[in-house]
Short mmCIF file of C-alpha atoms in Angstrom, two decimals:
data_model
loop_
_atom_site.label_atom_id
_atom_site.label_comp_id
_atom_site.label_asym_id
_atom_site.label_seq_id
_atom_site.Cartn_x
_atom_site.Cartn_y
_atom_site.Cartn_z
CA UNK A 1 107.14 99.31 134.80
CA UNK A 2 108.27 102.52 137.04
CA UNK A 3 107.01 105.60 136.01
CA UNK A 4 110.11 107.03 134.20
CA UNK A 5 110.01 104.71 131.77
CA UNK A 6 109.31 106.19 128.28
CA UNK A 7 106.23 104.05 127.41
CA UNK A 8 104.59 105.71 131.35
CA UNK A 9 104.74 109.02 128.98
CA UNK A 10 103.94 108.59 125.88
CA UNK A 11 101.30 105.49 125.16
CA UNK A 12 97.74 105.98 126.23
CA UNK A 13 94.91 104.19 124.31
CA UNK A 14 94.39 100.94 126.42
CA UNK A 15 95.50 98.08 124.59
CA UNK A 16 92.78 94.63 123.92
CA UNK A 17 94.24 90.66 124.72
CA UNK A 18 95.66 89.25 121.66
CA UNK A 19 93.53 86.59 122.05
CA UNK A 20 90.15 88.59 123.55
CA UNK A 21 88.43 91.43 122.00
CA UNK A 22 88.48 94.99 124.78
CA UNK A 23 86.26 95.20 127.44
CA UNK A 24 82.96 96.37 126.60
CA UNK A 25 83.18 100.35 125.73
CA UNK A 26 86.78 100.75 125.91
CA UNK A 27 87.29 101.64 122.50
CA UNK A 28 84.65 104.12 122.58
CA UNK A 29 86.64 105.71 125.50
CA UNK A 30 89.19 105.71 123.26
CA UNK A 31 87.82 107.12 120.40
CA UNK A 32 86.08 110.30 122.61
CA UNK A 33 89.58 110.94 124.36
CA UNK A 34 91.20 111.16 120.86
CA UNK A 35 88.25 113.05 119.48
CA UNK A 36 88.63 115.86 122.27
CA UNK A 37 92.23 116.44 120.98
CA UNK A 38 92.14 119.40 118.30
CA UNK A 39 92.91 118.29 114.66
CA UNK A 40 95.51 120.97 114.66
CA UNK A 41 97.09 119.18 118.10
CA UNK A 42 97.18 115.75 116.20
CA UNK A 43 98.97 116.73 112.90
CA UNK A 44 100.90 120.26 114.46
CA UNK A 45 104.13 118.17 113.53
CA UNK A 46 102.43 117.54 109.98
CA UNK A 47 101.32 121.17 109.76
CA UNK A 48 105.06 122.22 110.83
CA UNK A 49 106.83 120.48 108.45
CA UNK A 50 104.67 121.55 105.37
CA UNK A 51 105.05 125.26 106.86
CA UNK A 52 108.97 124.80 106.73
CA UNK A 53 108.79 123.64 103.44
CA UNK A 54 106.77 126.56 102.07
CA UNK A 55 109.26 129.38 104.19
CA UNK A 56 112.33 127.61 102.86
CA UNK A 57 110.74 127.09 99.58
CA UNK A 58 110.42 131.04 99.15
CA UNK A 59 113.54 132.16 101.27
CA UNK A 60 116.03 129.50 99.85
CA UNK A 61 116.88 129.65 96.16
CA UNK A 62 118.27 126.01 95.80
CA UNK A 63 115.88 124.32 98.47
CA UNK A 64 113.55 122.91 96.07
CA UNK A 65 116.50 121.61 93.56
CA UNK A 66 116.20 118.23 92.53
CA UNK A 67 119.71 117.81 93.05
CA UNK A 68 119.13 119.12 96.84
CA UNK A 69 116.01 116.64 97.25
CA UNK A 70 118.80 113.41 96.56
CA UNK A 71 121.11 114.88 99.02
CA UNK A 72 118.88 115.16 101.52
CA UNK A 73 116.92 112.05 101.00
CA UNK A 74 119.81 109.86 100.72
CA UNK A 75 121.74 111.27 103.80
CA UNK A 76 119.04 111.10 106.54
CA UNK A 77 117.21 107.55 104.96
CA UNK A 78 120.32 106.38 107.13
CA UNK A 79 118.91 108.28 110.04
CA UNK A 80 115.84 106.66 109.60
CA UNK A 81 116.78 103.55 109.34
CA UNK A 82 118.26 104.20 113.37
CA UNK A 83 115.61 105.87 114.41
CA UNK A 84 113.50 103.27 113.16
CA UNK A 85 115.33 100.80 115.27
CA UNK A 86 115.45 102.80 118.34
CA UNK A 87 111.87 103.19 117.93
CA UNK A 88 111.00 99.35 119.15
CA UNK A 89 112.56 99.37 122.56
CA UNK A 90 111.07 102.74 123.08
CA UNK A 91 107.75 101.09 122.39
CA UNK A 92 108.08 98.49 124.92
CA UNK A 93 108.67 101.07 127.71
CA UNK A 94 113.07 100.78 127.42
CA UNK A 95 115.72 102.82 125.61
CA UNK A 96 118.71 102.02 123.55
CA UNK A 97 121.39 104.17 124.30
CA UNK A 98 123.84 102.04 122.13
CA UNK A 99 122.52 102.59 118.53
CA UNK A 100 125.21 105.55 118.17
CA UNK A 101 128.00 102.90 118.79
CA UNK A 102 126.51 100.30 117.39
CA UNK A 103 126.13 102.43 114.12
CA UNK A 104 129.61 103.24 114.19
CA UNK A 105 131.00 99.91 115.39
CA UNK A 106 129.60 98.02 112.23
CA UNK A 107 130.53 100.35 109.81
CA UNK A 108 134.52 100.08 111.19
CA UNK A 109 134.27 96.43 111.60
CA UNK A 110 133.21 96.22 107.37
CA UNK A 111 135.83 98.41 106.32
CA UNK A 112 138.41 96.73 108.74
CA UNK A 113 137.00 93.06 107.50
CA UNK A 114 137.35 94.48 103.78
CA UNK A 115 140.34 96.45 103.57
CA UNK A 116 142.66 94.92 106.05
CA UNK A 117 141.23 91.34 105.84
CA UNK A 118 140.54 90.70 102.57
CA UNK A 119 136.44 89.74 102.78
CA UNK A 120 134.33 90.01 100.34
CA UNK A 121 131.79 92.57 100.43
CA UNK A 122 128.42 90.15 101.23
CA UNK A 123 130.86 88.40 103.49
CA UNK A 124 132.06 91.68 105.44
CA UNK A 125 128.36 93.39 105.51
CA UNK A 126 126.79 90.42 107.18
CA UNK A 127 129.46 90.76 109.66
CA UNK A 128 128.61 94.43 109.98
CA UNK A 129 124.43 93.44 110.51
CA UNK A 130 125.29 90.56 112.50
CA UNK A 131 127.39 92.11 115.18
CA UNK A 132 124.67 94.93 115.74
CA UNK A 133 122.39 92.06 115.69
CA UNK A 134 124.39 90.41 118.74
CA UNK A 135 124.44 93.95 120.53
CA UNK A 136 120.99 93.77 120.41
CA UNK A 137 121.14 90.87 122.14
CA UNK A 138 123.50 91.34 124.46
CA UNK A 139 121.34 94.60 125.66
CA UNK A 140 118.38 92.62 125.64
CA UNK A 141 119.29 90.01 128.30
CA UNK A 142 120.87 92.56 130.36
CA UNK A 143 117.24 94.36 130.49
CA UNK A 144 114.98 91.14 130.40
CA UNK A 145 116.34 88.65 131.61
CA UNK A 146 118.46 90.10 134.85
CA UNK A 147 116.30 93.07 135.39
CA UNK A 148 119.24 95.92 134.74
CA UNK A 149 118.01 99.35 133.67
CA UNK A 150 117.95 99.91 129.94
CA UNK A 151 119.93 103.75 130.91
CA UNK A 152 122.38 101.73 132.44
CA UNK A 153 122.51 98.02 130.31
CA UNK A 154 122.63 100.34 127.04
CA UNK A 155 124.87 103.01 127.91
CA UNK A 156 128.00 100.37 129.24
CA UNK A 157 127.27 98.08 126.09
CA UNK A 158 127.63 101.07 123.76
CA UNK A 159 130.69 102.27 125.67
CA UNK A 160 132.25 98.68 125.26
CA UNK A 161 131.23 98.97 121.29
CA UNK A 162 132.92 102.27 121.14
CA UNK A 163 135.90 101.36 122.90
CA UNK A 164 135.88 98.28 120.34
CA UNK A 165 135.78 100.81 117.48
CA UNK A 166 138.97 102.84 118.74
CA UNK A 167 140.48 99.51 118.58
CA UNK A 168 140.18 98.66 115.23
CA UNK A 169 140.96 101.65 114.06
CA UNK A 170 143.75 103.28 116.46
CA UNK A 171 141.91 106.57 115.76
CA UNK A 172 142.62 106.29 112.33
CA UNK A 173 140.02 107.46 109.70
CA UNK A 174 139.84 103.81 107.26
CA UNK A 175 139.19 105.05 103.80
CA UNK A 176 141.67 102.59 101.40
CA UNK A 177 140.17 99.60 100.16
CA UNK A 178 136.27 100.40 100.81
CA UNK A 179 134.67 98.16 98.51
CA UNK A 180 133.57 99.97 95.55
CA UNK A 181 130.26 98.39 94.72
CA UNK A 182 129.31 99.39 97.86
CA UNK A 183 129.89 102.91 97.56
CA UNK A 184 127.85 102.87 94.26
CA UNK A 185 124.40 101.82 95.50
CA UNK A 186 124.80 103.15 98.71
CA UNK A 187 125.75 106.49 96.34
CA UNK A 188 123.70 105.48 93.60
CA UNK A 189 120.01 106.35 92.55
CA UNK A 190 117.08 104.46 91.31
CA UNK A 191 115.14 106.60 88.61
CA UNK A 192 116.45 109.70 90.15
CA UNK A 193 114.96 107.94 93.80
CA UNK A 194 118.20 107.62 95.89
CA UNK A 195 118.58 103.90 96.95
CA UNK A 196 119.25 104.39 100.27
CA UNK A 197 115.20 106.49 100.67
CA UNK A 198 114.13 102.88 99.29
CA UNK A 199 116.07 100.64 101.43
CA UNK A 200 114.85 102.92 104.60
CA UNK A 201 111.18 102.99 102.96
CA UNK A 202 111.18 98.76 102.73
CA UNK A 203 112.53 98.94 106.07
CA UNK A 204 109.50 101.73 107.31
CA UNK A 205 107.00 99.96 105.34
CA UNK A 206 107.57 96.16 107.35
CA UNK A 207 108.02 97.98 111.11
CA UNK A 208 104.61 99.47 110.17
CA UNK A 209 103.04 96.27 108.97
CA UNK A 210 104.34 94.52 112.25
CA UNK A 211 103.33 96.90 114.65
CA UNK A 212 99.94 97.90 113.63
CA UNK A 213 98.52 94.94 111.52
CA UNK A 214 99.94 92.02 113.69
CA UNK A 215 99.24 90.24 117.53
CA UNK A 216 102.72 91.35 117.92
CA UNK A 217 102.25 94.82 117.43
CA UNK A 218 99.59 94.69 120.02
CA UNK A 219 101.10 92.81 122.39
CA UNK A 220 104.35 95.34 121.65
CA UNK A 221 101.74 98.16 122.85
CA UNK A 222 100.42 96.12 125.53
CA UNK A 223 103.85 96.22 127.24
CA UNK A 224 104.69 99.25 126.61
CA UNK A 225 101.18 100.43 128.34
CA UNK A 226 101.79 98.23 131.38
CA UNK A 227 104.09 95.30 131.60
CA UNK A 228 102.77 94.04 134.41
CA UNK A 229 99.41 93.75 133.34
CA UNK A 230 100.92 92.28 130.03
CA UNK A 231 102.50 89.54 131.48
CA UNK A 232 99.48 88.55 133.25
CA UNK A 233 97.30 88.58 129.91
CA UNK A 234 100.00 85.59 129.33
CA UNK A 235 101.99 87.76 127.08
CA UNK A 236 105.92 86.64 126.96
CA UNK A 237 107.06 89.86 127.62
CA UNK A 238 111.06 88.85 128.17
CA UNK A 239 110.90 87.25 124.75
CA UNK A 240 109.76 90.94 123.02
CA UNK A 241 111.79 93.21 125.15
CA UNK A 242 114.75 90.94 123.79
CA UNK A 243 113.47 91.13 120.58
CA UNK A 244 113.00 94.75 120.47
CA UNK A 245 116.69 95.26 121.39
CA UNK A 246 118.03 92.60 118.86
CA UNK A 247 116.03 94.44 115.90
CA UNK A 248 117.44 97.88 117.01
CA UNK A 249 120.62 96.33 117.07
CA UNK A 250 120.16 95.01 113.76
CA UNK A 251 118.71 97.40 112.21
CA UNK A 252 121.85 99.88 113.31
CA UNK A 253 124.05 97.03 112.04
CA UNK A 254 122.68 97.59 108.72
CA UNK A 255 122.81 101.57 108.91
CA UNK A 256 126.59 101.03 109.97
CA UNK A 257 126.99 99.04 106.59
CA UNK A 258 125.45 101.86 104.50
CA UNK A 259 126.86 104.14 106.00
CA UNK A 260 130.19 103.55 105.13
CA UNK A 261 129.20 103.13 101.37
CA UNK A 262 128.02 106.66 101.80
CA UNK A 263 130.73 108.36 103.28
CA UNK A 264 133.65 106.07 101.86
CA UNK A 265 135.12 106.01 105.36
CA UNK A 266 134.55 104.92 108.59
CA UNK A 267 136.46 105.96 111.89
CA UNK A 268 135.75 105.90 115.77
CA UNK A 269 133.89 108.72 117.59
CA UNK A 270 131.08 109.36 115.40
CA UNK A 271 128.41 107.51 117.38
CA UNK A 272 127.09 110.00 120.06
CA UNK A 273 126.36 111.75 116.63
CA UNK A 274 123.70 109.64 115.90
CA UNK A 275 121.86 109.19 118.91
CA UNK A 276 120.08 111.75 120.12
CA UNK A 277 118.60 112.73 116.06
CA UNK A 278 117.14 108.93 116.70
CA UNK A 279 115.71 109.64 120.10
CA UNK A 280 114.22 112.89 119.02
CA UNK A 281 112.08 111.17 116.11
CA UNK A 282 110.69 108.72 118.22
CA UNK A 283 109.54 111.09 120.98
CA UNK A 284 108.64 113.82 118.07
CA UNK A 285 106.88 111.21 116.43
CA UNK A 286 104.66 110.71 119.61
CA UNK A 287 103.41 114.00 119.20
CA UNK A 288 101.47 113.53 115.55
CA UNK A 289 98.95 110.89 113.79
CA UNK A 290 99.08 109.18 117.18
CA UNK A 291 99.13 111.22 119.68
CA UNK A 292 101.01 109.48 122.83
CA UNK A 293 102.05 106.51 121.42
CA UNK A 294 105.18 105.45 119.35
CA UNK A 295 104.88 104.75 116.26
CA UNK A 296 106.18 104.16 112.75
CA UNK A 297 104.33 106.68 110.82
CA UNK A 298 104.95 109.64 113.36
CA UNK A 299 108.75 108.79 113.50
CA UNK A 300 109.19 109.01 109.55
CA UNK A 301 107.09 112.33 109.38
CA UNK A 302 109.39 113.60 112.82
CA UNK A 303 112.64 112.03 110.59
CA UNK A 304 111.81 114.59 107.67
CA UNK A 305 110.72 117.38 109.89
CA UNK A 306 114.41 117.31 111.19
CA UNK A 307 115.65 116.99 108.12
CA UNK A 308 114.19 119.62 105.92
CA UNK A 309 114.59 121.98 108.76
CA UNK A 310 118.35 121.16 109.22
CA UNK A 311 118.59 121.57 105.17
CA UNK A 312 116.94 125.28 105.20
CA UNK A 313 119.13 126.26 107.87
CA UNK A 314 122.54 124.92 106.26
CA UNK A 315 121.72 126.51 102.51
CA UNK A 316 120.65 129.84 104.30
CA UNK A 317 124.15 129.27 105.93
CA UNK A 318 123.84 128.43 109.72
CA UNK A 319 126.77 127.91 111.93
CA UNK A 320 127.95 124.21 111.78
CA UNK A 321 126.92 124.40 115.66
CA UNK A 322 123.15 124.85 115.29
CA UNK A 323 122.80 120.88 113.81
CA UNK A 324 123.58 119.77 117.49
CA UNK A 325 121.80 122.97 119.43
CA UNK A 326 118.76 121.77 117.10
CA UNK A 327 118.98 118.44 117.77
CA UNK A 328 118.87 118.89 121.64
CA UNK A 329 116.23 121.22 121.04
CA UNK A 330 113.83 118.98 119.22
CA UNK A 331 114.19 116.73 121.77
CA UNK A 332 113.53 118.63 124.74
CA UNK A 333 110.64 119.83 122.65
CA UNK A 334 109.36 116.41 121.84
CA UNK A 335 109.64 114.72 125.04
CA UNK A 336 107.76 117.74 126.57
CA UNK A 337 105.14 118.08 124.01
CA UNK A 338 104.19 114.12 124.25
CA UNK A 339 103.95 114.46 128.26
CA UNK A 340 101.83 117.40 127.44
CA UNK A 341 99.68 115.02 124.60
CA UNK A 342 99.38 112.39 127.72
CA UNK A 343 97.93 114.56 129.95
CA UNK A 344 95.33 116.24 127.71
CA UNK A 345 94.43 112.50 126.34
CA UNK A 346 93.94 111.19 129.57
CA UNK A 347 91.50 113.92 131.05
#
């Protein structure tokens, strides 16, 4: 693994075999590196969001609405859900430039497949999931198996998906014939809990499971450490990296299904939209609970930092150019911040 790779700047603790227990004191090594970090270093994100929450709180008349709280919820459990994907190739030291377009391809192909074609809704959503699934795939090899850059792989995959997109819909926007029962859950609420915040909660609650109470998990962390050193601890590293990419391309499959039964349309050239809010969690996400490392927890925290901040802004009425200028900004902010939580962690 070359040193620009993500996982070179952001994971730190070293990782045990999945089949032997750590060398004898390394996870006391661990432990005193993470307990030289100030408490106010580990949860600043934590602390930053709360802090937002109280300013807009007081500031914004309508912040705390109920009403406000759906809007919000429902809209960015779809961002998420990406960033949730994006968040396993990132962990095994690769990016996936292609969720944007992968988002946006699924969501045209299901209202194309329903509208135009006649498919029933299950029919025309597993379509949606399962040609994210077989981007996935498709980036995978490209990085595993032959050896290409993930920049690279990802970026020409997601330019074919987009230029797929502005086929199917000739730069149209597709809003006749959107099935209607998806619009209603994907609009709908559960007890007043939008459906969408418990789709991308089931969804938060399983990527946890897997990568911090499973041999997976640690062998995902292993590679992401050091491949090399992973591979000769006998872990099948070209099966994971693959199989990080297909579940962030499967994952965006799905948020290109809901999507559309949020919005009620679909239409080419709203992928680049998406990607950089995803890579900005992940690297935020780095920054808090734990500190240099990827992980679930951090990225849904970083997910709703974005989000309530974005939501103050907007009611207090911000241009509609500060959502990207904020965007780019958390992101800068993140990556820097978890270099900066690498090098005080590894002192």
């Amino acid at each position: 693994m070359s040193d620009t790779s993500p996982a070179a700047d952001t994971v730190t603790a070293t990782p045990a075999s999945p089949e032997q227990p750590s060398a004898p004191g390394t996870r006391s090594v661990v432990r005193r590196r993470r307990s030289t970090m100030p408490w106010w270093g580990r949860y600043g994100v934590v602390l930053t969001l709360a802090l937002l929450v109280v300013v807009f709180a007081v500031t914004t008349p309508n912040f705390l609405n109920g009403d406000n709280f759906r809007i919000v919820a429902a809209s960015n459990s779809i961002a998420l859900i990406i960033a949730l994907g994006a968040l396993l190739p990132l962990m095994v030291g690769e990016f996936d430039l292609s969720v944007g377009a992968t988002v946006e391809l699924s969501s045209v192909l299901v209202a194309v497949l329903a509208s135009q074609h006649g498919w029933s809704l299950p029919t025309a959503a597993l379509a949606g999931v399962l040609i994210g699934t077989l981007i996935g795939l498709v980036n995978g090899i490209l990085v595993a198996v032959t050896g290409m850059s993930s920049f690279i792989a990802t970026l020409a995959v997601g330019s074919l998906a987009a230029g797929l997109s502005l086929y199917l819909t000739d730069g149209a926007i597709l809003f006749q014939g959107i099935p209607e029962s998806l619009r209603t859950f994907a609009q709908g609420s559960s007890d007043t809990v939008p459906k969408l915040l418990l789709v991308a909660a089931a969804v938060a609650v399983v990527l946890w499971y897997v990568t911090e109470r499973t041999p997976v998990g640690r062998q995902v962390a292993s590679i992401g450490l050091n491949k090399e050193a992973a591979q000769l601890m006998g872990i099948r590293t070209r099966s994971l990296v693959v199989g990080a990419f297909v579940t962030s391309g499967l994952l965006a499959g799905l948020a290109g299904v809901l999507l559309l039964g949020r919005v009620g349309s679909a239409s080419s050239g709203i992928g680049p939209t998406f990607l950089l809010p995803a890579l900005a969690a992940g690297f935020l996400g780095a920054t808090t609970i734990k500190v240099g490392r990827f992980n679930v927890v951090g990225t849904v925290i970083a997910v709703a930092l974005v989000a309530i901040g974005l939501n103050g802004l907007q009611l207090n009425g911000a241009p509609v150019w500060v959502e990207p200028v904020f965007d780019g900004a958390v992101l800068a902010v993140a990556v820097g911040a978890s270099r900066l939580a690498v090098l005080r962690s590894s002192r």
